[in-house]
Coordinates of C-alpha atoms and ligand atoms in Angstrom, one line a residue:
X27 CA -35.3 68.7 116.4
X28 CA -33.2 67.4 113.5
X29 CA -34.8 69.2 110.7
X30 CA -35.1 72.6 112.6
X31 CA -33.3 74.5 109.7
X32 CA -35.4 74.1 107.1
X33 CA -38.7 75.6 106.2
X34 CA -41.3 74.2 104.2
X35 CA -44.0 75.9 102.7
X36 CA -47.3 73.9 102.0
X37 CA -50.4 76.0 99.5
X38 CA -53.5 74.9 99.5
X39 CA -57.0 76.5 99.7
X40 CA -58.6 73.4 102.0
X41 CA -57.2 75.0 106.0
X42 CA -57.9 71.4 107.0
X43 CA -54.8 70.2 104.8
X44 CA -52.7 73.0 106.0
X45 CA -53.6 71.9 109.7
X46 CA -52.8 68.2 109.4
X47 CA -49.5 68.6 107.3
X48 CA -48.6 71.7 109.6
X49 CA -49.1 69.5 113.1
X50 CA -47.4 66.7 111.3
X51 CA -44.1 68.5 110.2
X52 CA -44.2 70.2 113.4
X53 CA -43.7 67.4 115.3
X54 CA -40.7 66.8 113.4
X55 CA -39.0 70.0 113.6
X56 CA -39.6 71.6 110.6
X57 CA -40.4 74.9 110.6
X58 CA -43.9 75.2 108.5
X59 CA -45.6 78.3 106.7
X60 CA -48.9 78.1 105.1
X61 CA -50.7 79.8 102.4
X62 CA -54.1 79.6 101.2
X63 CA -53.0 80.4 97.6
X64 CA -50.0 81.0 95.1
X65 CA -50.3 85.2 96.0
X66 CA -50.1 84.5 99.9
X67 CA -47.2 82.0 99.0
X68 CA -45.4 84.8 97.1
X69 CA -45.4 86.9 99.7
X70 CA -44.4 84.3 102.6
X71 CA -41.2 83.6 99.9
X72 CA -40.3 87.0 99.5
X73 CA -39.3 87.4 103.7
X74 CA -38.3 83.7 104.6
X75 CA -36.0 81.6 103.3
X76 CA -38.0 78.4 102.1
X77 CA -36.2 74.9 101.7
X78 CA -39.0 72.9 100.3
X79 CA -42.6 74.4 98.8
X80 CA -45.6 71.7 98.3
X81 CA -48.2 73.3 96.7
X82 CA -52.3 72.0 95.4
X83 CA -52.9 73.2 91.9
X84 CA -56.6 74.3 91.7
X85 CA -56.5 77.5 94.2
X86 CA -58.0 81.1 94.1
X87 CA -56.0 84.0 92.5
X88 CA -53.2 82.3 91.7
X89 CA -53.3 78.4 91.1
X90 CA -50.2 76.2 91.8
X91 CA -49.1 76.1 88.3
X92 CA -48.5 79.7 88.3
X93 CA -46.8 79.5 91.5
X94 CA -44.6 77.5 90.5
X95 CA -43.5 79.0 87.4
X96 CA -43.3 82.3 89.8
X97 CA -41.0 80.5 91.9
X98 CA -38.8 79.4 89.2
X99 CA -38.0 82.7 87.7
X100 CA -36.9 83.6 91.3
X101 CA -34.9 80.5 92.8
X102 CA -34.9 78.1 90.2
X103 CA -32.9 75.8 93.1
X104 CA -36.2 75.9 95.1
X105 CA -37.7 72.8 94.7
X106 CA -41.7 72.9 94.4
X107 CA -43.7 69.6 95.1
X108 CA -47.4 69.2 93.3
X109 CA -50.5 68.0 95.5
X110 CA -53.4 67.1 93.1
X111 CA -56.1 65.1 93.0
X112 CA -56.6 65.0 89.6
X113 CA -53.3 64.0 88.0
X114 CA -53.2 65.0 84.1
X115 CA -50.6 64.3 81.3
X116 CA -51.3 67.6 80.5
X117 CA -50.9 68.7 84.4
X118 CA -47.6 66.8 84.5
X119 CA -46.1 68.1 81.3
X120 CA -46.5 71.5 82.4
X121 CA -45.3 71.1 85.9
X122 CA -41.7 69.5 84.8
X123 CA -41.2 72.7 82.3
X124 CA -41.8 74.5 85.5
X125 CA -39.4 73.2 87.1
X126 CA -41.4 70.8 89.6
X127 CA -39.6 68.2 91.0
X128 CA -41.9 65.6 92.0
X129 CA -45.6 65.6 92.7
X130 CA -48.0 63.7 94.7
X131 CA -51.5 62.7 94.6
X132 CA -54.8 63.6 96.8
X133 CA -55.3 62.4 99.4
X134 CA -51.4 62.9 100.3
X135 CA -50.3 60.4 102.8
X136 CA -47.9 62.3 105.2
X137 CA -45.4 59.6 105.4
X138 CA -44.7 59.8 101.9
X139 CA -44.9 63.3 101.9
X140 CA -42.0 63.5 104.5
X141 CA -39.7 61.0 102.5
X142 CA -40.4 62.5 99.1
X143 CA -39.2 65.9 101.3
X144 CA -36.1 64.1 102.7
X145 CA -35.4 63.0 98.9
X146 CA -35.9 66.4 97.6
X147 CA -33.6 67.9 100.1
X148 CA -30.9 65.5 99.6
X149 CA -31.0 66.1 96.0
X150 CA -30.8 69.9 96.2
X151 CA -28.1 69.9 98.8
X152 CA -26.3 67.3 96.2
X153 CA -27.0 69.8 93.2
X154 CA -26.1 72.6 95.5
X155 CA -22.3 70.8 96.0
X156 CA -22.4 70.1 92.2
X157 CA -23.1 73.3 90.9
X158 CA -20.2 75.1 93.5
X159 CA -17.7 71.9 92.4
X160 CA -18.9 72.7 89.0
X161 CA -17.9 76.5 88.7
X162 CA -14.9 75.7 90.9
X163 CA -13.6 73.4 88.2
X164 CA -14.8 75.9 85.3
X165 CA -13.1 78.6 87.1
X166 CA -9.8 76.7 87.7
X167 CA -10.4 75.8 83.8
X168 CA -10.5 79.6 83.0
X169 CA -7.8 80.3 85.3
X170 CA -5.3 78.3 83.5
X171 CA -6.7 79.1 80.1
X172 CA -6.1 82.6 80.9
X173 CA -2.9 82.1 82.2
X174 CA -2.0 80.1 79.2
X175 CA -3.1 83.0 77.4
X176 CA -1.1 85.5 79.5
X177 CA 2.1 83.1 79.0
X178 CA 1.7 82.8 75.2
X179 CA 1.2 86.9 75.6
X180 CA 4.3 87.3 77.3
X181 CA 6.2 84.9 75.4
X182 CA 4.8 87.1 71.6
X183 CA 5.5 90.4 73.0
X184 CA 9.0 89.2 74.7
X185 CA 10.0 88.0 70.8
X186 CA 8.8 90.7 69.1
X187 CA 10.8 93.2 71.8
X188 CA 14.2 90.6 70.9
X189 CA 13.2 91.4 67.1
X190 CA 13.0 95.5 67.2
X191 CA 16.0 95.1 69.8
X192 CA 18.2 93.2 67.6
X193 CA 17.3 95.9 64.9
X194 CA 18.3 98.7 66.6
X195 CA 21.8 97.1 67.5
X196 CA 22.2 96.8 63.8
X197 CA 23.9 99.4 62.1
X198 CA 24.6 98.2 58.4
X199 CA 22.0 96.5 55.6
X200 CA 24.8 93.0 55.7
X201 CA 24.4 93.0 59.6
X202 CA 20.3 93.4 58.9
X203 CA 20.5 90.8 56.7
X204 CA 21.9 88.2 58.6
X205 CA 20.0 89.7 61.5
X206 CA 16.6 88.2 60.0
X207 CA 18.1 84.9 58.9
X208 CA 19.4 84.3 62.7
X209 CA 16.1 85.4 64.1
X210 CA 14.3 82.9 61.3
X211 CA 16.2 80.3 63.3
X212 CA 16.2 81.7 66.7
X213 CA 12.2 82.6 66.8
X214 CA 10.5 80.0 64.1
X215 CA 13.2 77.4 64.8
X216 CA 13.2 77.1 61.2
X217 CA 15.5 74.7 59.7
X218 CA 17.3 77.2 56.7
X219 CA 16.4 80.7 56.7
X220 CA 17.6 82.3 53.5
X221 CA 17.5 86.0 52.4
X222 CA 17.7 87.6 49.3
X223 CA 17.5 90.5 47.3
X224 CA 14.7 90.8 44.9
X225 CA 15.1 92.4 41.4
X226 CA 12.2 93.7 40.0
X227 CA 13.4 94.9 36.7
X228 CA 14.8 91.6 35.6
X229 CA 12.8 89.2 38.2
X230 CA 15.6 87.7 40.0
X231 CA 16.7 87.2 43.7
X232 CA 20.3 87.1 45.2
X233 CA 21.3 85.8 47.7
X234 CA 22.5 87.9 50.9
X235 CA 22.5 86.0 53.6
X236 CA 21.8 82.0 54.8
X237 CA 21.7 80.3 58.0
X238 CA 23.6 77.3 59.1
X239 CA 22.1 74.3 58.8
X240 CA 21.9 71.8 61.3
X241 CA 20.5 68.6 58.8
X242 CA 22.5 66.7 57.0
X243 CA 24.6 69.1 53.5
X244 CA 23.8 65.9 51.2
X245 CA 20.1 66.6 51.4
X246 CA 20.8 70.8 51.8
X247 CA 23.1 70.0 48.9
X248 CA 20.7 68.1 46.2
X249 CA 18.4 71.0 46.8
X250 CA 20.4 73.9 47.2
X251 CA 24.2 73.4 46.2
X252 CA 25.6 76.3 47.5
X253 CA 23.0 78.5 46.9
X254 CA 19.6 78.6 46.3
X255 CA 19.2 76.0 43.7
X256 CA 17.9 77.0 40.2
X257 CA 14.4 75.2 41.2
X258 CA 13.9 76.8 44.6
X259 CA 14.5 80.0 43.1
X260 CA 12.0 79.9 40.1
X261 CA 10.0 78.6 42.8
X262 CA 10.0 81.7 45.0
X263 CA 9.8 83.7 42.2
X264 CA 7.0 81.8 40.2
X265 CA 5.0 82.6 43.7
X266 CA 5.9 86.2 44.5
X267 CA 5.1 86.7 40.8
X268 CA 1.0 85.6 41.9
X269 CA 1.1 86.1 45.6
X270 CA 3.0 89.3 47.0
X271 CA 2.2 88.7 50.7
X272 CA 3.9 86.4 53.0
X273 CA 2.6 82.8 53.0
X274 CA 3.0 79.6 53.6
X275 CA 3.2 75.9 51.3
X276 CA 3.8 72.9 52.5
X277 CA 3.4 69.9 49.6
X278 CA 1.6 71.3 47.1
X279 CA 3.1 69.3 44.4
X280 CA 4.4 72.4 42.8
X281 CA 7.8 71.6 42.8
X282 CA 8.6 68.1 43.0
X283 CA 12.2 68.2 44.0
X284 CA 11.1 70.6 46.7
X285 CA 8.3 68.9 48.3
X286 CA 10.4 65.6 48.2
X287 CA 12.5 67.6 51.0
X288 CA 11.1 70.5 52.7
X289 CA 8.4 70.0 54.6
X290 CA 6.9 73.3 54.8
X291 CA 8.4 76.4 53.1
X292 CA 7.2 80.2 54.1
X293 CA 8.0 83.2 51.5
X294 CA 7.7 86.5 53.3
X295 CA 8.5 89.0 51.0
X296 CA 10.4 92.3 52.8
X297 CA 8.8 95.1 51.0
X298 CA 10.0 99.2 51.8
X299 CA 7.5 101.6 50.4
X300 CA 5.6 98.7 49.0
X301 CA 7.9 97.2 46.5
X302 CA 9.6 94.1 47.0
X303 CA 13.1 94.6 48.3
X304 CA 13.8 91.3 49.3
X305 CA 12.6 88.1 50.4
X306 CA 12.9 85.8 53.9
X307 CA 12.3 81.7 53.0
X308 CA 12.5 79.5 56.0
X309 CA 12.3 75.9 55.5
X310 CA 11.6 73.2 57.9
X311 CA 12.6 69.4 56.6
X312 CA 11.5 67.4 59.4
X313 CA 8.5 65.7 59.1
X314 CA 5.8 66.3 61.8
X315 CA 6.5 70.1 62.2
X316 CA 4.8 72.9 60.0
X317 CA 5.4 76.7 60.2
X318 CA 2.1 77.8 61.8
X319 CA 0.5 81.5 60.9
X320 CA 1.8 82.4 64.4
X321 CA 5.2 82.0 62.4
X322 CA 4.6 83.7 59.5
X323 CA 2.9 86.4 62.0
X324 CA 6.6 86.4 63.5
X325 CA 8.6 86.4 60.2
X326 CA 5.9 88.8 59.0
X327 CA 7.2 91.1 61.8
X328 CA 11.1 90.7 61.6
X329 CA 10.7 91.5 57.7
X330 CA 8.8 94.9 58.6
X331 CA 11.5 95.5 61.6
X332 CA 14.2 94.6 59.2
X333 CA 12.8 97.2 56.0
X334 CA 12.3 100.3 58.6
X335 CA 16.1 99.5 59.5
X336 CA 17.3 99.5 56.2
X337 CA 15.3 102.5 55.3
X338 CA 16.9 104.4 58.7
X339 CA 20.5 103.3 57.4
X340 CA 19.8 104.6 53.6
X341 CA 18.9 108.0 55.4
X342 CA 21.9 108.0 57.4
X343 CA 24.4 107.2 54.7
X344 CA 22.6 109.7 52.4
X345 CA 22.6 112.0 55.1
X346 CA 26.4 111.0 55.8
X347 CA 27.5 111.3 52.0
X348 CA 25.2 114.4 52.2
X349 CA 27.3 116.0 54.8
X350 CA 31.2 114.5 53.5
X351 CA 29.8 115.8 49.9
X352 CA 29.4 119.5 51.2
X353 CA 32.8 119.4 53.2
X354 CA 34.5 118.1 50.4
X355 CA 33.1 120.9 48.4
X356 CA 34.9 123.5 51.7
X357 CA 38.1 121.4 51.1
X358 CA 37.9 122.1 46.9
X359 CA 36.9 125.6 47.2
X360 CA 40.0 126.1 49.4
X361 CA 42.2 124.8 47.0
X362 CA 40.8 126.3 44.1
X363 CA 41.8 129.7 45.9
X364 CA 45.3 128.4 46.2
X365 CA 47.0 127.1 42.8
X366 CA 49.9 125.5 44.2
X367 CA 47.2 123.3 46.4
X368 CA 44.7 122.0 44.0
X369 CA 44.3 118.8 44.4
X370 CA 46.6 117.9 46.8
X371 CA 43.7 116.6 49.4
X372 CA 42.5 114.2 47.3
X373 CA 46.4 112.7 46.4
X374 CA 47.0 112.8 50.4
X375 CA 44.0 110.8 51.1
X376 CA 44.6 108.3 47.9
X377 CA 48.7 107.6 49.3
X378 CA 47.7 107.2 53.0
X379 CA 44.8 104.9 51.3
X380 CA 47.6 102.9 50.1
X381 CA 50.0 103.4 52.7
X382 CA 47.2 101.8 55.0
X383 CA 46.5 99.2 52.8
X384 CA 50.2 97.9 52.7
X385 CA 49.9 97.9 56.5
X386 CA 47.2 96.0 56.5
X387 CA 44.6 98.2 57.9
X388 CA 41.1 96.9 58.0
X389 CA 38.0 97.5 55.8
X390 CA 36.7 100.1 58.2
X391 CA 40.1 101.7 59.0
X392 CA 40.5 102.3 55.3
X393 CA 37.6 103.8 54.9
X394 CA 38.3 106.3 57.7
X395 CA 41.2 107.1 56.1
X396 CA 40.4 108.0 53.2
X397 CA 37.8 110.0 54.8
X398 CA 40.3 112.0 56.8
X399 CA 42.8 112.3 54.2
X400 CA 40.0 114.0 52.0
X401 CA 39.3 116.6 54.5
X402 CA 42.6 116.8 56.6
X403 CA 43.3 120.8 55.7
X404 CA 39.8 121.2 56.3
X405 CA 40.6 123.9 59.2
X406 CA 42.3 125.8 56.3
X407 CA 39.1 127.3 55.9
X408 CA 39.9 129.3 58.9
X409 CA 42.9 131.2 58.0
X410 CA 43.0 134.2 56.2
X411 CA 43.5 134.3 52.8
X412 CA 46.7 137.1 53.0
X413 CA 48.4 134.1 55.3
X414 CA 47.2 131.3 53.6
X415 CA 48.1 132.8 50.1
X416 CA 51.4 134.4 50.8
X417 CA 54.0 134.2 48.5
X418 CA 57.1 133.5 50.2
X419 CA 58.8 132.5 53.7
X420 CA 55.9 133.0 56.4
X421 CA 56.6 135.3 59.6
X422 CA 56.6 133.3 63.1
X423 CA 53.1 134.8 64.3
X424 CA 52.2 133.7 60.8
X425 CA 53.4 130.3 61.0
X426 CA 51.3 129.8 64.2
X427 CA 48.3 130.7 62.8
X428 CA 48.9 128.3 60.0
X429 CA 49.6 125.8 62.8
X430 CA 45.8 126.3 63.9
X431 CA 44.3 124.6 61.1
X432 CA 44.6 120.8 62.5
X433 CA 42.3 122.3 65.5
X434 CA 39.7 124.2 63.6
X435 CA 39.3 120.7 61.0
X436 CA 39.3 118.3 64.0
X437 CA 36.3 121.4 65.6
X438 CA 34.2 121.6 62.4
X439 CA 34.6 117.4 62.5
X440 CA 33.5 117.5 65.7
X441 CA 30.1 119.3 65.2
X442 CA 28.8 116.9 62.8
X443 CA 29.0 114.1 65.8
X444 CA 29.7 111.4 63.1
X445 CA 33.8 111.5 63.3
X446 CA 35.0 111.2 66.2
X447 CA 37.8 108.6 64.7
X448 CA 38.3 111.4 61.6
X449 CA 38.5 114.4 63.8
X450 CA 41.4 112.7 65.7
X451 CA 43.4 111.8 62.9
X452 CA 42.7 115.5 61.3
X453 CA 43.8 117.3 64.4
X454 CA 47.0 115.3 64.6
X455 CA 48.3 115.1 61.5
X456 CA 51.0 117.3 62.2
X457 CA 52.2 115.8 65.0
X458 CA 55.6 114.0 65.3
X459 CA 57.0 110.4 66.0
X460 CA 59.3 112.6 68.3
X461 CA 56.9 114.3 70.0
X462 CA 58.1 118.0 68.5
X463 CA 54.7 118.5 66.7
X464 CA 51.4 120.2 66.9
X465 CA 49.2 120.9 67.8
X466 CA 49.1 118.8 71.5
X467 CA 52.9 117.3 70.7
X468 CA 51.9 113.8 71.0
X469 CA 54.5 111.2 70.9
X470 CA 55.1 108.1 69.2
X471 CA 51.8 105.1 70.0
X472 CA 49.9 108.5 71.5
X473 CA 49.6 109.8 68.1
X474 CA 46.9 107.7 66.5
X475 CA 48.0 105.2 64.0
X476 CA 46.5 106.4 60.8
X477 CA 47.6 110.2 61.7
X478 CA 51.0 108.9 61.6
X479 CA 50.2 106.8 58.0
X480 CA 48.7 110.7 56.9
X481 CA 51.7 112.5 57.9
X482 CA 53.8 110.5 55.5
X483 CA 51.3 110.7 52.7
X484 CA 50.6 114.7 53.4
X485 CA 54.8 115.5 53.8
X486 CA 55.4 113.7 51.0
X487 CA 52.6 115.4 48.5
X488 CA 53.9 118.6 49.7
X489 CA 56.9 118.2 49.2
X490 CA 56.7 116.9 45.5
X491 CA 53.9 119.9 44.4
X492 CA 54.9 123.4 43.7
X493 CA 54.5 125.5 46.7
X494 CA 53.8 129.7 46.6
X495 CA 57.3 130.0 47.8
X496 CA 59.1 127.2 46.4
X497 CA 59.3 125.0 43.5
X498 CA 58.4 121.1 43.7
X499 CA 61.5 119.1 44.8
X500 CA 62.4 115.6 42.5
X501 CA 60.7 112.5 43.7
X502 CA 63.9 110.9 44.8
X503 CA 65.2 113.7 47.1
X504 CA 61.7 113.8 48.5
X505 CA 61.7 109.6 49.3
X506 CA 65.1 110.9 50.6
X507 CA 63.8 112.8 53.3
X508 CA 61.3 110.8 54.6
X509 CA 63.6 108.2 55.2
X510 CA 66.3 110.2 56.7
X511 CA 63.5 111.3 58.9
X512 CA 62.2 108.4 60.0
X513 CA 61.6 107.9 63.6
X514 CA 62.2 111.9 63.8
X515 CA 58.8 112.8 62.3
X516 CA 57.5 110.1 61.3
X517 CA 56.2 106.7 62.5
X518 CA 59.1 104.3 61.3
X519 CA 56.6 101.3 60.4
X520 CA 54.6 103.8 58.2
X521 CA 57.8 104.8 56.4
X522 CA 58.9 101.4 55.8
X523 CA 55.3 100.5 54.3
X524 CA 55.6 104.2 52.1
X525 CA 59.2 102.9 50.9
X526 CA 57.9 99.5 49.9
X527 CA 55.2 101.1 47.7
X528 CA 57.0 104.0 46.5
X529 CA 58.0 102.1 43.7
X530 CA 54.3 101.3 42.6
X531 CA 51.5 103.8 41.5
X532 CA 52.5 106.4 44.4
X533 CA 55.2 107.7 42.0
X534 CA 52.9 107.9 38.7
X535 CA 52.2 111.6 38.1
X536 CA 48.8 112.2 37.7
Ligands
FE2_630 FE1 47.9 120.1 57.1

């Protein structure tokens, strides 16, 4: 009983035909369903699961060529064997498009019947194992395409978070500049990322920031010197002056020097509010690589990451010279009220400037300086005018209301959020070296640095300008006393750097 899981079906309107090929499959252990016709056959297909159908054309109701095509629109894997006695090209050619796999001709002989059914089983049980080996493969294919796809994914939205992070971390235009020229490198793996700054009004580009290059400087050299040679910049320019977008030329025998060395060249222009503000050119030189549009996608982005920054650091420092402008304007309107004091913010800040300068101070530290020295009295805002305007000596409970002003500056500092260096040097720049100051008494290194610098610079202003209740003392006498008082009051190392300046502009009367 070898064959006992399959079923065949055999169709054909002649019951003697069904009886012999019945008995004879039978006996083999097939399991066998007749039909008289393509209908009955239907129906028998429709509850049991048939292996093999042989079917006679020429039937009532529904012929074998119908059936056949019947079958195929339901199990096109159902293979369907034709019986005829009258075997027609015509007959044939419609039976393959139906899907019939083989057919034999009246009288059938039963042996061949049974091998053709052996043969036709084999074959669909070798299809069957091709078609499942075929969609495993296609689906092991789509697998890794997909997680190729998911890994590129990754990989873009992983660079494009290092872009807007880098951004943020950024907090001047110099920093953003260099930030896209490292990112050129880092991201496109470009050979020499260059940015400049684009002039619209007279058409020309300079140069902010470059990248190191890793090929040889004779051949950077020839093309560049030390800059963005003469060529490569008409270049860029001749291109953004046609093409404003961001794009990509490799060789187009525009420029001969330049296609003699750089192998492919992208211009992505940096544009805020639609204008040109700058423009990003990565060059590769090796031959073999090319900047692909996923590159220029990339650069496309760090240039639109890189003009929102800038924009948000134009607000801030308009917002920031916004804000200093309308404290300054406090500072002013205090001294306007008090004759003997006009001015003498602005000469404070200007000798500590110096003073810092002397003492080698950085960049930054001057700046804060200056800053501080502008709006040191601020807190004089907060005394009342009887106090702050009195002629003559000052009564003790007087005095220590003056003495709240470094307090009040350092609060009203301290509510912008933006100082917090400022508000320390305004709140103790009345402290002492010796620690006898206000308003906390700090002493010596706890005072910070550049309050000990504006202590000199403010004593000594004061000291030299008439006062409400006394007049200006001479120059000298005033260099006098901040010597004899060094280490006392003030920071010895700030004197030293007043006395070897004092000699310069700080003495010129203004
Ligand atoms: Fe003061």
């Amino acid at each position: 009983m070898k064959n006992n899981s399959i079923n065949i079906l055999v169709v054909d309107d002649e019951e003697g035909i069904l009886d012999v090929t019945e008995g004879y499959f039978q006996r083999l252990g097939y399991e066998v369903y007749t039909a008289g016709n393509g209908l009955e056959a239907l129906e028998i297909l429709n509850r049991v699961t048939i292996g093999c159908v042989f079917t006679d054309i020429n039937m009532p109701k529904m012929d074998g060529l119908k059936l056949a095509e019947k079958i195929r629109e339901k199990d096109n894997t159902l293979p369907v064997v034709i019986m005829t006695g009258y075997p027609s090209l015509e007959n044939s050619i419609q039976t393959l498009k139906n899907g019939v796999v083989d057919y034999l001709i009246k009288p059938v002989n039963l042996e061949q019947m049974e091998l053709t059914l052996q043969r036709i089983l084999r074959e669909r049980e070798l299809f069957i194992e091709n078609l499942i080996l075929k969609e495993e493969v296609e689906r092991q294919e789509r697998l890794k395409q997909l997680n190729r796809e998911l890994l590129e994914r990754v990989d873009e939205v992983n660079t494009l978070n290092r872009v807007m992070e880098d951004f943020s971390l950024t907090d001047s235009s110099y920093g953003i500049f260099n930030k896209i020229v490292d990112l050129g490198v880092e991201e496109l793996k470009a050979d020499k990322v260059f940015f400049h700054i684009y002039s619209d009004e007279d058409k020309s580009l300079v140069n902010m920031a470059s990248s190191d290059c890793g090929i040889e400087n004779d051949i950077i050299n020839s093309l560049f010197g030390n800059n963005l040679s003469k060529a490569a910049n008409e270049f860029v320019l001749d291109v953004l002056s046609t093409d404003q977008n961001p794009c990509l030329i490799a060789g187009q025998g525009k420029n001969e020097r330049l296609d003699e060395v750089v192998h492919s060249l992208m211009i992505v222009p940096l544009k805020i509010r639609d204008k040109i503000f700058g423009v990003a050119t990565a060059f590769l030189f090796e031959k073999g690589r090319a900047f692909t549009e996923k590159d220029i996608y990339y650069m496309n982005f760090i240039t639109q990451k890189a003009a929102s920054a800038i924009e948000n650091i134009a607000l801030y420092e308009n917002i920031y010279d916004n804000l200093f402008a309308t404290l300054y304007a406090f500072v002013t309107a205090i001294e306007v009220r008090d004759l003997y004091t006009r001015k003498h913010s602005t000469r404070v800040a200007k000798y500590a400037h110096m003073i810092a300068k002397e003492m080698q101070c950085s960049e930054e530290e001057l700046e804060v300086i200056n800053f501080a020295g502008s709006l040191h009295d601020i807190g004089k805002i907060g005394i009342r005018d009887d106090i702050l305007l009195k002629p003559g000596a000052l009564t003790d409970e007087e005095f220590e209301k003056i003495k709240e002003h470094p307090v009040i500056g350092a609060d009203i500092i301290s509510k912008m959020g933006l100082w917090d260096r400022e508000m320390g040097i305004i709140r103790h720049h009345h402290e002492r070296f010796d620690g006898r100051g206000y308003p906390d008494g700090l002493k010596g290194g706890e005072i910070p640095g550049l309050a000990r610098i504006l202590c000199v610079a403010d004593s000594f202003d004061a000291m030299v300008s008439d006062r409400s209740y006394r007049k200006k003392m001479e120059k000298s006498k005033a260099i006098g006393i901040i010597k004899e008082n060094s280490g006392s009051q003030f920071d010895p190392e700030a004197v030293q750097a007043f006395l070897r300046i004092e000699d310069q502009t700080l003495l010129d009367d203004d």
